[in-house]
Amino acid sequence: MKPAKQAFKSTATSCYRDKMLYTILFLFVVFSSFSQQKISGKITDANNLPLPGVSVLEKNTSNGVVSDFDGNFEITLKNKDSKLIVSYLGFLTQEISVLNKNKVNVVLKESKEELNEVVVVGYGTQKKSRITSAIASIKEKDFTRGAINDASDLIKGKVAGLTINNGSGDPGSRPDITLRGFSTLKGGTGPLVLINGVPGGIDTVAPNEIASIDVLKDASAAAIYGTRGANGVILITTKTVNKETAPTITYSTFATTSNFANKAKFLDANQQRSLRSQGVTLPFTDGGASTDWLDQISGTGFSQNHNLALKGGSAKTNYVVNLNYVNQTGVFVNTFNKEYRFSFDVNHTMFNDKLKINLSLLNGTSDMGIEETIAAYAYRQAMIRNPTAPVYNPNGTYNEDPNKLQYYNPVAIMNETTQDRNSTWQRFTANLTLDLLPGWDISTQLSKNKNTGLNGYVESKKHYSNTINRRNGVASRSTGATDNDYVEITSKYHKIFDKHEFTVLGGYSYQYTLNEGFEARNSDFPTDAFSYNNLEVGNGLSDGIAFMDSYKNDSKLIGFFGRLNYNYNNKYDLLFSIRREGSSKFGDNHKWGNFPAASAGWSINKESFLKDISAVNTLKLRAGYGETGVIPNDPYMSMTLYDYEGYFFSNGKWVKGLEPVSNPNPDLRWEKTTEINIGLDFGFFNNRISGSFDVYNKKTSDMLWDYSVPTPPYLFPEITANVGKMENKGFEILLNTIPVKTENFLWNSSMTFSHNQNKLTSLSNDLYKIEGDFLNTGNTGDPISFETHRLEVGQPIGNFWGLKSVDITTDGKWIVELPDGTRETLTTEMYNDDYKQYLGNGIPQYYAGWTNTFTYKKFDLSVVLTGAFDFQILNTQRMFYENPTIAYNTLDTAYDKVYDKSVLSYNQTYVSYYVEQGDYVKVDNVTLSYNFDVKPFKVINAMRLYVSGNNLATITKYKGLDPEIKRDDPLSQGMDNRDKYPSTTGLTLGLNVTF
């Protein structure tokens, strides 16, 4: 019985413990329910318009939510005595007591101070009301939405004076970006791009990461960057967290299908057969097939983009993590771009917020296929290929015709070319800021930026280079790396006393750049199986036709800089800055240069005579002057360089010779740009109408060019020297309006318009001269081989130079107008400058952008229009292939009468008939979005679904595929090349979800 009694006692004890456990659990739940409190409400602005995305945080906790599209929120408090912290960019943060409440409605008031703080300038930020320079600031809410490839797509058409041209459908292509015209002939033409203060490519940061993009347009703003600032500065600021933030996860994705926006109309098989039946002699025999060669190498492109962002943290430590994946397949086969990006940003404060630490890491990789130039050449071959010829011979080999010059099977080009282009980029940045005394801080930024590339290239034995040129397989391998080390040390002091406010900034900058790489190429391989992975087995090495090359170079750039900002009585602003900069690229006599700037602003609306006029919110006059520069591209241009070339016999053996390939130039220096800018900022009727107007005059001197010199005394017959001068002047207009604003409907409109006039003012001095003060530049390519442009003192760059056709003879010969006004029938003896004249200019004189955003309840519609005006384009596709005399396929207009008189019967040549007016207006982007009501979904704070289209329509008289062309060479502007990757139009479906 003893064991049974013990068992009964144990069971009773167990039941008692279970009852006690459940009782405690019940009491915990009851008390928890009393201690927790569910609060809901709505957040609006002063006009009773709902505010989405507002942060609602329980004070002293990480418990928080964000408001939905209608401004509604719901939060369960951990402590019923807690307060809510409600914060939103551009509005005053509010602390709200919710004791004994379950519903609160919050009205946020705009904070002019916070709005003014968000403008990013060189080495810091500045209140918008204190800006004295020409600076454009675009925030995330104003970015273009839809299929966005890089940061430039976010602001295209939104910054007056900033021109962004894509001109290509290649998934790996980069835009051509210029600001206020070209300021150099040999140097880099694009603006300096800084990502959180560190130089980097505009395509290296995921667009979803970007919080704002600020553009320093005039020299008074950009002078603090010295020799890197002449083309303007683009400051990209990524998203970060500097306060207590509830943990938030945002997932964004979109998918895009793309197709050619337009297709050139070349003769197809049926058209050829129809012409042949009419007795027209064609350069092909009928091959019995009907081949659409473009279709054979192209299809529908597809892109997908996935982005996952995480943020959160306390007031002391907070973070942002971003993961991005991009997979783009181009319309041409084997063209693609796969990218992976990871970024991490963390902030931490210590010692009572005296020390602020920011660490950020960016890592990205890209894998791309066949490069644009190869696809563009295949495109040309597809256009000129006989449409009645089959792709393959009966034996399965590619159909080729070795009897025609530069005439290859495009399918073989794309299928038998393998190209792998792999690149990585890493950037690590550490920022430390120490608040020494009230208003005085010292900051140090250390950054390591490394870009590497590894490329492999193969032409198989079936490629035309082998089947026609007998190279029997070609392969190459190349690698390159660029290392950049940056150090920035700044000290800033800010003080307000009485009506005076000033900020003093001083700093030191150091940049070291190292480039190195290697390439090897071989041919005549025993098999295709090795691809580019066994180069040494090619017989081209033993035959002496293999290639090998390596390089390494470095440079240093050191700068000391200072800036003073002064304000009196919130009305008058002054800015003075200076940068002293030295570069190892400069010659011995000019290692250092000075770059000063000064600007002033007058807030007229704060004067007594306007203070009581409520219709005027902002009226500020600005004026500025600054000096900037363009640094030489190559690191050793000031030195004597030698190359090993040839052999000579010495002491009984052959010795490799050494010969100079450049002259020393101890006076080599930066290209200097000085600029005056006068601007007016305005805002009326509660800023329902706002904007700015700027006029500028920018003069560049000491431009680099290569000049012929006698040998001797010079070692080499050419020297690079600072001689030329150029001028750009123009105006820019920004007009923002809110035409309609009601409780349910909002219409925002933003227009930009700019004009730039360029003139080359000098190419010679007493020491170095250009004969006649002009240079013929650009080239049509063979078989025409005409220079297309003239660079002449007193004229703008981009001028077309050639024969002016005005009529045609009855037998199809060109009639040209000579410079003296007389007319003659064109002959080959007239192919010289005596018979040529200016035919137009390839650079648009005016650019415009117009963005309209319509919001109705949960829907919003955005329409972006861009345009360029008053310029010409040389349509090289027409020039080469709108001609019935050639031995290739032609455009279907080749047999139309020229000038409505007769069919052309003259060899391919460059005349003004092919120079067309390029003006256009483009529907660049249309995006329709719907913002869901997420109240039924407890874990979702916001959700947005959108459809978007890009490059949807173009209004133009230009006969080519797209008047928005590539503009990478300032000396041949307006050339629409026959070798091209045609632009595409895309349709996108996207989704953004915030948890």
Coordinates of C-alpha atoms in Angstrom, one line a residue, residues 34-255:
F34 CA -5.1 45.8 -18.7
S35 CA -1.5 47.0 -19.1
Q36 CA -1.5 46.9 -23.0
Q37 CA -3.6 49.4 -24.9
K38 CA -4.6 49.5 -28.5
I39 CA -4.5 53.0 -30.0
S40 CA -5.8 54.0 -33.5
G41 CA -6.1 57.3 -35.3
K42 CA -5.5 59.3 -38.4
I43 CA -2.7 61.7 -39.3
T44 CA -3.3 64.7 -41.5
D45 CA -1.6 68.0 -42.4
A46 CA -2.9 71.5 -41.8
N47 CA -5.1 71.2 -44.9
N48 CA -6.7 68.0 -43.6
L49 CA -4.9 65.9 -46.2
P50 CA -3.9 62.5 -45.0
L51 CA -0.2 61.8 -44.6
P52 CA 1.0 58.3 -45.5
G53 CA 4.3 56.8 -44.1
V54 CA 4.3 58.8 -40.9
S55 CA 6.3 57.1 -38.1
V56 CA 4.3 56.4 -34.9
L57 CA 6.5 55.1 -32.1
E58 CA 5.9 54.2 -28.5
K59 CA 8.3 56.4 -26.5
N60 CA 11.4 54.7 -25.1
T61 CA 10.6 51.4 -27.0
S62 CA 11.2 49.9 -30.4
N63 CA 7.4 49.4 -30.8
G64 CA 6.2 51.4 -33.8
V65 CA 4.1 51.5 -37.0
V66 CA 3.7 53.8 -40.0
S67 CA 0.5 55.3 -41.2
D68 CA -1.1 53.9 -44.3
F69 CA -2.0 55.8 -47.5
D70 CA -5.1 57.3 -45.8
G71 CA -3.1 58.5 -42.8
N72 CA -4.6 55.8 -40.6
F73 CA -2.6 53.9 -38.0
E74 CA -3.1 51.3 -35.3
I75 CA -0.6 50.5 -32.5
T76 CA -0.8 48.3 -29.4
L77 CA 1.1 49.9 -26.6
K78 CA 3.3 47.8 -24.2
N79 CA 2.6 50.3 -21.4
K80 CA -0.7 52.1 -21.1
D81 CA 1.2 55.2 -19.6
S82 CA 3.4 55.5 -22.7
K83 CA 3.4 58.4 -25.1
L84 CA 3.4 58.4 -28.8
I85 CA 6.2 60.0 -30.9
V86 CA 4.8 61.1 -34.3
S87 CA 7.4 62.2 -36.8
Y88 CA 7.6 62.8 -40.5
L89 CA 10.1 64.5 -42.8
G90 CA 9.3 68.2 -43.2
F91 CA 7.0 68.3 -40.2
L92 CA 7.4 69.1 -36.6
T93 CA 7.7 66.0 -34.4
Q94 CA 4.9 65.7 -31.8
E95 CA 4.8 63.8 -28.5
I96 CA 1.3 62.8 -27.7
S97 CA -0.2 61.5 -24.4
V98 CA -2.8 58.7 -25.0
L99 CA -3.6 58.0 -21.3
N100 CA -7.2 56.8 -21.1
K101 CA -7.6 57.1 -24.8
N102 CA -8.1 54.6 -27.6
K103 CA -8.3 56.9 -30.5
V104 CA -6.3 60.0 -31.4
N105 CA -6.2 62.2 -34.5
V106 CA -3.0 64.0 -35.2
V107 CA -2.5 67.2 -37.2
L108 CA 1.2 67.7 -38.1
K109 CA 2.5 71.2 -38.8
E110 CA 5.1 71.8 -41.5
S111 CA 8.6 72.7 -40.2
K112 CA 10.2 75.2 -42.4
E113 CA 13.5 74.6 -40.5
E114 CA 13.4 70.9 -41.3
L115 CA 12.5 71.5 -44.9
N116 CA 15.5 73.9 -45.2
E117 CA 17.9 71.5 -43.7
V118 CA 17.6 68.8 -46.4
V119 CA 19.5 70.6 -49.1
V120 CA 22.9 68.9 -49.5
V121 CA 25.9 71.1 -50.5
G122 CA 29.6 70.4 -50.7
Y123 CA 30.8 68.9 -47.4
G124 CA 27.6 69.3 -45.5
T125 CA 24.0 70.6 -45.6
Q126 CA 22.5 74.0 -45.7
K127 CA 19.1 75.5 -45.1
K128 CA 17.2 76.0 -48.3
S129 CA 16.5 79.6 -47.4
R130 CA 20.2 80.3 -47.1
I131 CA 21.3 78.9 -50.5
T132 CA 23.1 81.5 -52.6
S133 CA 24.2 79.3 -55.5
A134 CA 22.4 77.4 -58.3
I135 CA 21.5 74.1 -56.6
A136 CA 18.7 71.7 -57.6
S137 CA 17.4 69.3 -55.0
I138 CA 15.2 66.4 -55.9
K139 CA 13.7 64.3 -53.0
E140 CA 12.5 60.8 -53.1
K141 CA 8.8 61.8 -53.4
D142 CA 9.6 63.6 -56.6
F143 CA 11.6 60.8 -58.2
T144 CA 10.3 59.2 -61.5
R145 CA 8.7 55.8 -60.7
G146 CA 8.6 52.7 -62.8
A147 CA 11.4 50.7 -64.5
I148 CA 14.4 52.6 -63.1
N149 CA 17.8 51.4 -64.1
D150 CA 20.0 53.9 -62.2
A151 CA 19.9 57.2 -60.4
S152 CA 19.8 59.2 -63.6
D153 CA 16.4 57.8 -64.5
L154 CA 15.0 59.2 -61.2
I155 CA 15.7 62.8 -62.2
K156 CA 15.6 62.8 -66.0
G157 CA 13.8 66.0 -67.1
K158 CA 13.6 67.3 -63.5
V159 CA 16.7 69.4 -63.3
A160 CA 17.0 72.4 -65.6
G161 CA 20.3 72.4 -67.4
L162 CA 21.1 68.8 -66.7
T163 CA 20.9 66.7 -69.9
I164 CA 20.5 62.9 -69.6
N165 CA 20.6 61.0 -72.9
N166 CA 20.2 57.2 -73.0
G167 CA 20.0 56.6 -76.8
S168 CA 20.4 52.8 -76.4
G169 CA 18.4 49.8 -75.5
D170 CA 21.4 47.8 -74.3
P171 CA 20.8 46.6 -70.7
G172 CA 24.4 47.4 -69.8
S173 CA 24.6 50.9 -71.3
R174 CA 25.2 54.0 -69.3
P175 CA 23.6 57.4 -69.9
D176 CA 25.5 60.4 -71.3
I177 CA 25.2 63.2 -68.8
T178 CA 26.2 66.8 -69.2
L179 CA 25.5 70.0 -67.2
R180 CA 25.4 73.4 -68.9
G181 CA 27.1 72.3 -72.0
F182 CA 30.5 71.0 -72.8
S183 CA 33.5 72.6 -71.0
T184 CA 36.3 70.6 -72.4
L185 CA 37.5 68.9 -75.6
K186 CA 39.8 66.3 -74.2
G187 CA 38.8 65.9 -70.6
G188 CA 35.9 64.1 -69.0
T189 CA 32.5 65.8 -69.8
G190 CA 30.3 64.2 -67.1
P191 CA 29.6 65.7 -63.7
L192 CA 31.4 64.6 -60.6
V193 CA 29.2 62.0 -58.8
L194 CA 29.5 61.7 -55.0
I195 CA 27.6 59.0 -53.1
N196 CA 27.4 60.1 -49.5
G197 CA 30.5 62.2 -50.2
V198 CA 32.5 59.5 -51.9
P199 CA 33.1 59.5 -55.7
G200 CA 31.4 56.6 -57.5
G201 CA 29.5 55.7 -60.6
I202 CA 25.9 56.8 -60.9
D203 CA 24.9 53.2 -61.5
T204 CA 26.6 51.7 -58.5
V205 CA 23.9 52.4 -56.0
A206 CA 20.4 50.8 -56.1
P207 CA 17.7 53.5 -56.9
N208 CA 15.6 52.2 -54.0
E209 CA 18.4 53.2 -51.6
I210 CA 18.4 56.9 -52.6
A211 CA 16.8 59.5 -50.4
S212 CA 17.8 62.6 -52.4
I213 CA 19.8 63.8 -55.3
D214 CA 21.2 67.3 -55.2
V215 CA 22.9 69.0 -58.2
L216 CA 25.5 71.7 -57.8
K217 CA 25.1 73.6 -61.1
D218 CA 27.2 76.7 -60.9
A219 CA 30.8 77.3 -60.0
S220 CA 30.1 79.1 -56.7
A221 CA 28.7 75.8 -55.4
A222 CA 31.1 73.4 -57.1
A223 CA 34.4 75.4 -56.6
I224 CA 34.9 73.6 -53.2
Y225 CA 35.6 70.5 -55.3
G226 CA 38.3 72.2 -57.3
T227 CA 39.6 70.4 -60.4
R228 CA 36.7 68.0 -60.4
G229 CA 33.9 70.6 -60.4
A230 CA 33.8 72.2 -63.8
N231 CA 31.2 69.9 -65.2
G232 CA 29.0 70.2 -62.1
V233 CA 28.5 67.9 -59.1
I234 CA 25.8 65.4 -58.4
L235 CA 25.4 64.5 -54.7
I236 CA 23.5 61.3 -54.0
T237 CA 22.4 60.8 -50.5
T238 CA 21.2 57.3 -49.5
K239 CA 18.6 56.5 -46.9
T240 CA 19.8 56.4 -43.3
V241 CA 18.2 56.5 -39.9
N242 CA 19.3 59.1 -37.3
K243 CA 16.6 58.6 -34.7
E244 CA 14.6 56.0 -32.9
T245 CA 12.8 54.0 -35.5
A246 CA 10.4 51.1 -35.4
P247 CA 11.7 48.0 -37.3
T248 CA 10.5 48.2 -40.8
I249 CA 10.8 45.8 -43.8
T250 CA 10.1 47.1 -47.3
Y251 CA 10.0 44.8 -50.3
S252 CA 9.9 46.3 -53.8
T253 CA 9.8 44.5 -57.1
F254 CA 9.0 45.1 -60.7
A255 CA 9.0 43.2 -64.0

